Coordinates of N, CA and C in Angstrom, one line a residue:
M1 N 15.7 -25.1 -47.6 CA 14.9 -24.3 -46.8 C 13.5 -24.8 -46.6
N2 N 12.9 -24.6 -45.4 CA 11.5 -25.1 -45.2 C 10.6 -24.1 -45.9
A3 N 9.3 -24.6 -46.1 CA 8.3 -23.8 -46.8 C 7.9 -22.7 -45.8
L4 N 7.5 -21.6 -46.4 CA 7.0 -20.4 -45.6 C 5.8 -20.8 -44.8
A5 N 5.8 -20.5 -43.5 CA 4.6 -20.7 -42.7 C 4.4 -19.5 -41.8
I6 N 3.2 -19.0 -41.8 CA 2.9 -17.8 -41.0 C 1.8 -18.3 -40.0
Q7 N 2.2 -18.4 -38.7 CA 1.3 -19.0 -37.7 C 0.8 -17.9 -36.8
P8 N -0.5 -17.8 -36.6 CA -1.0 -16.8 -35.6 C -0.7 -17.3 -34.2
L9 N -0.4 -16.3 -33.3 CA -0.1 -16.6 -31.9 C -1.2 -15.8 -31.1
N10 N -2.1 -16.6 -30.4 CA -3.1 -16.0 -29.6 C -3.2 -16.7 -28.3
P11 N -2.3 -16.3 -27.3 CA -2.2 -16.9 -26.0 C -3.6 -16.9 -25.3
P12 N -3.9 -18.0 -24.7 CA -5.2 -18.1 -24.0 C -5.4 -17.1 -22.8
I13 N -4.3 -16.5 -22.3 CA -4.5 -15.5 -21.2 C -4.9 -14.2 -21.8
L14 N -4.9 -14.0 -23.1 CA -5.3 -12.7 -23.7 C -6.7 -12.8 -24.2
P15 N -7.4 -11.7 -24.2 CA -8.8 -11.7 -24.8 C -8.7 -12.1 -26.3
A16 N -9.8 -12.8 -26.7 CA -9.8 -13.2 -28.1 C -9.6 -12.0 -29.1
A17 N -8.8 -12.2 -30.1 CA -8.6 -11.1 -31.1 C -9.9 -11.0 -31.9
T18 N -10.4 -9.8 -32.0 CA -11.6 -9.6 -32.8 C -11.2 -8.9 -34.1
G19 N -12.0 -9.0 -35.1 CA -11.7 -8.4 -36.4 C -10.6 -9.3 -37.1
N20 N -9.9 -8.7 -38.0 CA -8.9 -9.5 -38.7 C -7.5 -9.2 -38.3
Y21 N -7.2 -9.6 -37.1 CA -5.8 -9.5 -36.6 C -5.5 -10.6 -35.7
T22 N -4.3 -10.8 -35.3 CA -3.9 -11.8 -34.3 C -3.0 -11.1 -33.4
H23 N -2.8 -11.6 -32.1 CA -2.0 -11.0 -31.1 C -0.5 -11.0 -31.5
G24 N -0.1 -12.1 -32.2 CA 1.3 -12.2 -32.7 C 1.3 -13.1 -33.9
V25 N 2.5 -13.1 -34.5 CA 2.7 -14.0 -35.7 C 4.1 -14.6 -35.6
Q26 N 4.1 -15.9 -35.8 CA 5.4 -16.6 -35.9 C 5.6 -16.9 -37.4
V27 N 6.8 -16.6 -37.9 CA 7.1 -16.9 -39.3 C 8.3 -17.9 -39.3
T28 N 8.1 -18.9 -40.0 CA 9.2 -19.9 -40.2 C 9.4 -20.2 -41.7
G29 N 10.5 -20.5 -42.1 CA 10.8 -20.9 -43.5 C 10.9 -19.7 -44.4
A30 N 10.9 -18.5 -43.8 CA 11.0 -17.3 -44.7 C 12.3 -17.1 -45.3
G31 N 12.4 -16.8 -46.6 CA 13.6 -16.5 -47.2 C 14.0 -15.1 -47.2
R32 N 13.0 -14.2 -47.0 CA 13.2 -12.8 -47.0 C 12.1 -12.1 -46.2
L33 N 12.4 -10.9 -45.8 CA 11.4 -10.0 -45.2 C 11.3 -8.7 -46.1
V34 N 10.1 -8.2 -46.2 CA 9.9 -6.9 -46.9 C 9.3 -5.9 -46.0
F35 N 9.9 -4.8 -45.8 CA 9.4 -3.7 -45.0 C 8.8 -2.6 -45.9
V36 N 7.5 -2.4 -45.7 CA 6.9 -1.4 -46.5 C 6.8 -0.1 -45.7
S37 N 7.5 0.9 -46.2 CA 7.4 2.3 -45.6 C 6.0 2.8 -45.5
G38 N 5.8 3.7 -44.6 CA 4.5 4.3 -44.4 C 3.9 4.8 -45.7
Q39 N 2.8 4.3 -46.1 CA 2.1 4.7 -47.4 C 1.0 5.6 -47.0
V40 N 0.9 6.6 -47.8 CA -0.1 7.7 -47.6 C -1.0 7.9 -48.9
P41 N -2.1 8.6 -48.8 CA -2.9 8.9 -50.0 C -2.2 10.0 -50.9
W42 N -1.2 9.6 -51.6 CA -0.5 10.6 -52.5 C -1.5 11.2 -53.4
A43 N -1.3 12.4 -53.9 CA -2.1 13.1 -54.8 C -2.3 12.3 -56.1
D44 N -3.4 12.3 -56.7 CA -3.7 11.6 -58.0 C -3.1 12.4 -59.2
Q45 N -3.4 11.9 -60.4 CA -2.8 12.6 -61.6 C -3.2 14.0 -61.7
Q46 N -4.3 14.4 -61.1 CA -4.8 15.8 -61.2 C -4.3 16.6 -60.0
G47 N -3.4 16.0 -59.2 CA -2.9 16.7 -58.0 C -3.8 16.8 -56.9
K48 N -4.8 15.9 -56.8 CA -5.8 16.0 -55.8 C -5.7 14.8 -54.8
I49 N -5.9 15.0 -53.6 CA -6.0 14.0 -52.6 C -7.5 13.8 -52.2
P50 N -8.0 12.6 -52.3 CA -9.5 12.4 -52.0 C -9.8 13.0 -50.6
A51 N -10.9 13.6 -50.5 CA -11.3 14.1 -49.2 C -11.9 13.0 -48.2
A52 N -12.6 12.0 -48.8 CA -13.3 11.0 -48.0 C -12.3 10.0 -47.5
F53 N -12.5 9.6 -46.2 CA -11.6 8.7 -45.6 C -11.6 7.4 -46.3
E54 N -12.7 6.9 -46.7 CA -12.8 5.6 -47.4 C -12.0 5.6 -48.7
D55 N -12.0 6.7 -49.4 CA -11.2 6.8 -50.7 C -9.7 6.8 -50.4
Q56 N -9.4 7.6 -49.3 CA -7.9 7.6 -48.9 C -7.5 6.2 -48.5
C57 N -8.3 5.6 -47.7 CA -7.9 4.3 -47.1 C -7.7 3.2 -48.3
R58 N -8.6 3.2 -49.2 CA -8.4 2.3 -50.4 C -7.2 2.6 -51.2
M59 N -6.9 3.9 -51.3 CA -5.7 4.4 -52.1 C -4.4 3.9 -51.3
V60 N -4.4 4.1 -50.0 CA -3.2 3.7 -49.2 C -3.0 2.2 -49.3
W61 N -4.1 1.4 -49.2 CA -3.9 0.0 -49.3 C -3.5 -0.4 -50.7
R62 N -3.9 0.3 -51.7 CA -3.4 0.0 -53.1 C -1.9 0.2 -53.2
N63 N -1.4 1.3 -52.5 CA 0.0 1.6 -52.5 C 0.8 0.5 -51.7
V64 N 0.2 0.0 -50.6 CA 0.9 -1.0 -49.9 C 1.0 -2.3 -50.7
L65 N -0.1 -2.6 -51.4 CA -0.2 -3.8 -52.2 C 0.8 -3.7 -53.4
A66 N 0.9 -2.5 -53.9 CA 1.9 -2.3 -55.0 C 3.3 -2.5 -54.6
V67 N 3.7 -2.1 -53.4 CA 5.0 -2.4 -52.9 C 5.2 -3.9 -52.8
L68 N 4.2 -4.6 -52.2 CA 4.3 -6.0 -52.0 C 4.4 -6.7 -53.4
A69 N 3.6 -6.3 -54.4 CA 3.6 -6.9 -55.7 C 5.0 -6.7 -56.4
E70 N 5.6 -5.6 -56.1 CA 7.0 -5.3 -56.6 C 8.0 -6.4 -56.1
A71 N 7.7 -7.0 -55.0 CA 8.5 -8.0 -54.4 C 7.9 -9.4 -54.6
D72 N 6.9 -9.5 -55.5 CA 6.2 -10.7 -55.8 C 5.6 -11.3 -54.6
L73 N 5.0 -10.5 -53.8 CA 4.3 -10.9 -52.6 C 2.9 -10.3 -52.6
G74 N 2.1 -10.8 -51.7 CA 0.7 -10.3 -51.6 C 0.2 -10.2 -50.2
V75 N -1.1 -10.1 -50.1 CA -1.8 -9.9 -48.8 C -1.4 -11.1 -47.8
R76 N -1.4 -12.3 -48.3 CA -1.1 -13.5 -47.5 C 0.3 -13.5 -46.9
N77 N 1.2 -12.6 -47.4 CA 2.5 -12.5 -46.9 C 2.7 -11.5 -45.8
L78 N 1.6 -10.7 -45.5 CA 1.7 -9.7 -44.5 C 1.8 -10.4 -43.1
V79 N 2.8 -9.9 -42.3 CA 2.9 -10.5 -40.9 C 2.6 -9.4 -39.9
K80 N 2.8 -8.1 -40.3 CA 2.6 -7.0 -39.3 C 2.1 -5.8 -40.1
V81 N 1.0 -5.2 -39.6 CA 0.5 -3.9 -40.2 C 0.3 -2.9 -39.1
T82 N 0.9 -1.7 -39.3 CA 0.7 -0.6 -38.4 C -0.1 0.5 -39.2
T83 N -1.2 0.9 -38.6 CA -2.0 1.9 -39.2 C -2.1 3.1 -38.3
Y84 N -1.8 4.3 -38.9 CA -1.9 5.6 -38.1 C -3.1 6.3 -38.6
L85 N -4.0 6.6 -37.7 CA -5.2 7.3 -38.1 C -5.2 8.7 -37.5
S86 N -5.7 9.7 -38.3 CA -5.6 11.1 -37.8 C -6.7 11.4 -36.8
D87 N -7.7 10.5 -36.7 CA -8.8 10.7 -35.7 C -9.5 9.4 -35.4
R88 N -10.0 9.3 -34.2 CA -10.7 8.1 -33.8 C -12.0 7.8 -34.6
Q89 N -12.6 8.8 -35.2 CA -13.8 8.6 -35.9 C -13.6 7.7 -37.1
Y90 N -12.4 7.4 -37.5 CA -12.2 6.6 -38.7 C -12.0 5.1 -38.4
R91 N -12.0 4.8 -37.1 CA -11.8 3.4 -36.7 C -12.7 2.4 -37.4
A92 N -14.0 2.6 -37.4 CA -14.9 1.6 -38.0 C -14.7 1.5 -39.5
A93 N -14.6 2.6 -40.2 CA -14.3 2.5 -41.6 C -13.0 1.9 -42.0
N94 N -12.0 2.2 -41.2 CA -10.7 1.6 -41.4 C -10.8 0.0 -41.2
S95 N -11.4 -0.4 -40.2 CA -11.6 -1.8 -39.9 C -12.3 -2.5 -41.1
K96 N -13.4 -1.9 -41.5 CA -14.2 -2.5 -42.6 C -13.4 -2.6 -43.9
I97 N -12.7 -1.6 -44.3 CA -11.9 -1.7 -45.5 C -10.7 -2.6 -45.3
R98 N -10.1 -2.7 -44.1 CA -9.0 -3.6 -43.9 C -9.5 -5.0 -44.1
E99 N -10.7 -5.3 -43.5 CA -11.3 -6.7 -43.7 C -11.5 -7.0 -45.2
E100 N -12.0 -6.0 -46.0 CA -12.2 -6.2 -47.4 C -10.9 -6.6 -48.1
I101 N -9.8 -5.9 -47.7 CA -8.5 -6.0 -48.4 C -7.9 -7.4 -48.0
L102 N -7.9 -7.6 -46.6 CA -7.2 -8.8 -46.1 C -8.0 -10.1 -46.3
G103 N -9.3 -10.0 -46.5 CA -10.1 -11.2 -46.5 C -9.9 -11.9 -45.2
G104 N -9.6 -13.2 -45.2 CA -9.5 -14.0 -44.0 C -8.1 -13.9 -43.4
H105 N -7.2 -13.2 -44.0 CA -5.8 -13.1 -43.4 C -5.7 -12.2 -42.2
S106 N -5.0 -12.7 -41.2 CA -5.0 -11.9 -39.9 C -3.5 -11.7 -39.5
P107 N -2.9 -10.6 -39.9 CA -1.5 -10.3 -39.5 C -1.6 -9.7 -38.1
A108 N -0.4 -9.6 -37.4 CA -0.3 -8.8 -36.2 C -0.7 -7.3 -36.6
L109 N -1.3 -6.6 -35.7 CA -1.9 -5.3 -36.1 C -1.7 -4.3 -34.9
T110 N -1.4 -3.1 -35.3 CA -1.4 -2.0 -34.4 C -2.0 -0.8 -35.0
I111 N -2.9 -0.1 -34.3 CA -3.6 1.1 -34.8 C -3.2 2.2 -33.8
I112 N -2.7 3.3 -34.3 CA -2.3 4.5 -33.5 C -3.1 5.7 -34.0
I113 N -3.6 6.4 -33.1 CA -4.3 7.7 -33.4 C -3.3 8.8 -33.1
C114 N -3.0 9.6 -34.2 CA -2.0 10.6 -34.0 C -2.1 11.7 -35.2
D115 N -1.2 12.7 -35.1 CA -1.1 13.6 -36.2 C -0.4 12.9 -37.3
I116 N -0.8 13.2 -38.5 CA -0.1 12.7 -39.7 C 0.7 13.8 -40.4
Y117 N 1.7 13.5 -41.1 CA 2.7 14.4 -41.6 C 2.0 15.6 -42.4
S118 N 1.0 15.3 -43.2 CA 0.3 16.3 -44.0 C -1.1 16.3 -43.4
E119 N -1.7 17.5 -43.2 CA -3.0 17.7 -42.7 C -4.1 17.1 -43.6
E120 N -3.8 17.0 -44.9 CA -4.8 16.4 -45.8 C -4.9 14.9 -45.7
W121 N -3.8 14.2 -45.2 CA -3.8 12.8 -45.1 C -4.5 12.4 -43.8
L122 N -5.4 11.4 -44.0 CA -6.2 11.0 -42.8 C -5.7 9.7 -42.2
L123 N -4.7 9.0 -42.9 CA -4.1 7.8 -42.4 C -2.8 7.6 -43.1
E124 N -2.1 6.6 -42.5 CA -0.8 6.2 -43.1 C -0.7 4.7 -42.6
I125 N -0.2 3.8 -43.5 CA -0.1 2.4 -43.2 C 1.3 2.0 -43.6
E126 N 2.0 1.3 -42.6 CA 3.3 0.6 -42.9 C 3.1 -0.9 -42.6
A127 N 3.9 -1.7 -43.2 CA 3.7 -3.1 -43.1 C 5.1 -3.9 -43.2
V128 N 5.0 -5.1 -42.7 CA 6.1 -6.1 -42.8 C 5.5 -7.3 -43.4
A129 N 6.2 -7.9 -44.4 CA 5.8 -9.1 -45.1 C 6.9 -10.1 -45.1
A130 N 6.6 -11.4 -45.2 CA 7.6 -12.4 -45.2 C 7.4 -13.2 -46.5
G131 N 8.4 -13.6 -47.1 CA 8.3 -14.5 -48.3 C 9.3 -15.5 -48.4

């Protein structure tokens, strides 16, 4: 089997991708795909969900990374990330934290503004990774 390669696809007819995402991703040499279910800011050991968006966002990313780690994968294996935000006001904070987590890695990305299953949850993130 060929070595895993994750190549960004940014056609010149589309506007330049800003932030840490790419318009598309081509994966070759993958031996497996890992689908991460929507991760939310589950209550902590005291049964509390953080109120601040930034705290919830970091908690959700921690959960996504825990699922990837369980499959011996990491951030660099992400090929698609879908983020559901409960309100547009969280776009900038979400982008900042995503950049912190992903570093220079740029998976395909979708952000959707919508109701979230629990009113306390301010976001949910699902992902696809290749290994």
